[in-house]
Steps between C-alpha positions, in 0.01 A plus 500: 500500500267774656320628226435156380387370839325858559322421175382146637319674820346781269364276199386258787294769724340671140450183329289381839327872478425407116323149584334625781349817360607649213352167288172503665187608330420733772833565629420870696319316787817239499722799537344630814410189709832353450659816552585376906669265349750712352490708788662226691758367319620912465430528882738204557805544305482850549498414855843229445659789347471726783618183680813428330569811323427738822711659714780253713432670792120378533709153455134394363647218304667333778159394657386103476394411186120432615509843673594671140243259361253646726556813448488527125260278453298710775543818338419388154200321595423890700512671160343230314197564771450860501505468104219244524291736744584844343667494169227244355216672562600837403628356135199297476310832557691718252596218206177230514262774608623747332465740751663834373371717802715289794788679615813321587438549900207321488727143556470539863162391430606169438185240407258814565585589139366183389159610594569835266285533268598558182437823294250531215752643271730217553620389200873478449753464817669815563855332462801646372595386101818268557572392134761687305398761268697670257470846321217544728270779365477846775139458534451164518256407759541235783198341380611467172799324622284268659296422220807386297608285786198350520471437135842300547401310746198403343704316241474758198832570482735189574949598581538325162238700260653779766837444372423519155286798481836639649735404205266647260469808633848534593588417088210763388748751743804450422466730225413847700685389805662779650859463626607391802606819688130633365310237702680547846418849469146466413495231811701697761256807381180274512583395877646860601135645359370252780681576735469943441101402530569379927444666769764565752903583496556251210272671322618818555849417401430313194285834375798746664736315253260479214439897516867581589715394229859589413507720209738613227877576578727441812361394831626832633245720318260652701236322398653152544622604830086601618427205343737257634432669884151345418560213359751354815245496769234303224849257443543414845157419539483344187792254601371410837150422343495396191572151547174462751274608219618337261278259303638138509223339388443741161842446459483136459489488136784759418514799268210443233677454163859431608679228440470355932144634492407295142701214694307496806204533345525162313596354849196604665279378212601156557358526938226383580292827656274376772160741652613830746259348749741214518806725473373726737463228761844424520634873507423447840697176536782663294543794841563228715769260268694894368558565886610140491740501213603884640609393825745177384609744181596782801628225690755405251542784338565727838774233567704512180505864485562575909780206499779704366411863679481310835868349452647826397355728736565217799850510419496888408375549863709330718775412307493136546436351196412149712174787652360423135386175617240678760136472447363773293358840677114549436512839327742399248184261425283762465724708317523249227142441504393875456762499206327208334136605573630856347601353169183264527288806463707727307588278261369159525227543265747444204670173622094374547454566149793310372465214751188399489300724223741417229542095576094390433136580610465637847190456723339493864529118492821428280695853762344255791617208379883598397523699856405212710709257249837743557463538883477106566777465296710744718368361799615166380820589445554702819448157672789353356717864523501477143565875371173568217473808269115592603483665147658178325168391662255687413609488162459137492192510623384743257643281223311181671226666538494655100525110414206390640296718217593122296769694235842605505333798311376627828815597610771767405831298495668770343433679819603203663848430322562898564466440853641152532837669334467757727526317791832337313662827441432707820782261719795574219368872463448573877855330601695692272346804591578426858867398410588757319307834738695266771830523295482879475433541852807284627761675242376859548744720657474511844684632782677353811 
């Protein structure tokens, strides 16, 4: 029932985005001066979740109901006004005007910046290239980039003539494809050669292991062993950064070649792609509804995984298995929420990709759209104590979301049946598990 209600909220906010903007002739000056609006309704129900998702002992959601009103309302309404004087000027400067010289400081100049005059050279917006590109060549230029957005949007290129173009080159390659193991190594080396060219300890690492390998015989061998006394400082800092560089939105469309990447790619051809100055104007909004969704997925999630190590160590410590009822020390709360912030960044990156990169077509206004979608859904159902899987939805917001392109082609239900089948199998497989590590432990030998 959460996905599918999840869904509702998502298709309802992007479909509202999509009539309001994205379907206007000139929809970058739609994007920015209803960009408050947006602001708001993030402002507000990020507020309620703080509300009724916060800590007990602020007991914020025991105040009257016109107090919480008040507040939210207040605070979202805040946001919504400080986006009107700061946020709209400064993107009218740097997408309408084109201003490549402003710096991102320069917002505190609020409607001063719509007396800026423009520069002479002004001639594209200097806005990050949001649309998905695959086997993108080494030199490729940001402008170029632009240009083939731009030749989308100008109607040259519809998702249908898209999706064709794709099936014919795809049958022209199926002849010299290379094999499967061949393309993830010629993708893992393509981003590794990225990452070797940074500056900084990631950098370093990346080029440590790249000039360090493990050669011929047993690890023992002097020469592995010099090697291998170089290589484990690059690993550790490898492992703790890796997944903060890494490039979710090139990795949208999968391996080129391979059999997900060839699948993705026929999903994407069928979404609409909309300008970067449009995209780029709700980037912004997306900041304000990821904290949103982050705080009721930490909310739940912190709970499910604390609730068991709380019991256990309350009756470990003072032997009274009744103490397991007590209310739950604060560093056990931040212990858990280090833990999951540590996995977020160490290895996060790869659950991204398969949740949301490998289900349909990902943008500033579609992320916006399924975040806000999945945290009113959550809040919803913390009303009513109902317990909610935040990434049951998410993922049917994402799904909602990939429906509103006006196909089922638009979405990966593969993907989805993977997932849904999943979510099936993880109560069987993680019960047994439990039963039987639970099993061992009461029949080992023990002593009196």
């Amino acid at each position: 029932m959460a996905p599918v209600i999840s869904a509702g909220f998502a298709a309802t906010i992007f479909m509202f985005i999509k009539l309001v903007v994205h379907m206007r002739k000139r929809p970058v000056p739609w994007a920015i001066y209803t960009s408050p609006f947006f602001f708001l309704i993030a402002g507000t129900v990020c507020t309620l979740s703080i509300v009724f998702k916060g800590s007990p002992n602020l007991k914020l959601n025991q105040n009257p109901g016109w107090y919480v009103a008040a507040v939210t309302m207040g605070t979202g309404g805040g946001v919504a006004l400080l986006s009107a004087m700061f946020f709209v000027p400064f993107v009218h400067a740097k997408v309408i005007k084109k201003d490549h010289t402003i710096k991102w400081w320069m917002f505190i100049m609020g409607p001063l910046l719509f007396k800026r005059p423009a520069p002479l050279d002004a001639n594209m917006a200097d806005v990050p290239n949001y649309a998905v590109v695959q086997d993108e060549p080494a030199d490729q230029s940001q402008t170029g980039l632009a240009e083939s957005n731009l030749t989308l949007r100008q109607g040259q290129t519809s998702p249908k003539e898209a999706a064709e173009g794709i099936e014919t080159r795809l049958a022209t390659a199926e002849a010299s494809q290379a094999t499967y193991k061949e393309l993830m190594v010629q993708g893992e080396s393509k981003l590794h050669s990225r990452l070797m060219m940074k500056q900084g300890p990631l950098g370093w690492a990346m080029r440590t292991l790249h000039d360090n390998p493990i050669g011929g015989g047993q690890i023992y061998e002097l020469h592995n062993v010099r090697a291998l006394a170089k290589r484990l400082p690059a690993m550790i800092v490898c492992g703790a950064l890796y997944g903060l560089h890494y490039d979710i939105h090139a990795a949208q469309i999968g391996i080129a070649g391979t059999p997900d990447g060839i699948r993705m790619q026929r999903v994407y051809a069928h979404a609409e792609k909309y300008p970067n100055e449009v995209e780029h104007t709700y980037s912004f909004v997306q900041i304000l509804t990821a904290c949103t969704a982050s705080f009721a997925h930490g909310a739940n999630d912190i709970g499910n995984s604390v609730g068991p190590w709380a019991v256990i160590y309350s009756a470990w410590s003072t032997g009274n298995a009744a103490a397991a009822k007590a209310p739950v020390p604060v560093w056990q709360l931040v212990v858990l929420s280090a833990t999951i912030s540590l996995g977020l960044t160490t290895y996060g990156y790869n659950i991204m990709k398969v949740m949301g990169n490998k289900i349909t077509y990902h943008s500033p206004s579609r992320g916006s759209s399924m975040e806000m979608g999945a945290a009113i859904t959550v809040l919803l159902f913390s009303q009513f104590s109902l317990p909610v899987s935040t990434s049951m939805c998410i993922t049917g917001a994402t799904v909602g979301v990939g429906l509103c392109n006006g196909t089922l082609k638009a979405v990966n239900f593969q993907r989805v049946g993977l997932l849904l089948l999943s979510w099936i199998a993880t109560i069987p497989i993680a019960g047994t598990i439990g039963g039987v590590l639970m099993g061992l432990f009461l029949n080992a030998p023990h002593f009196k």
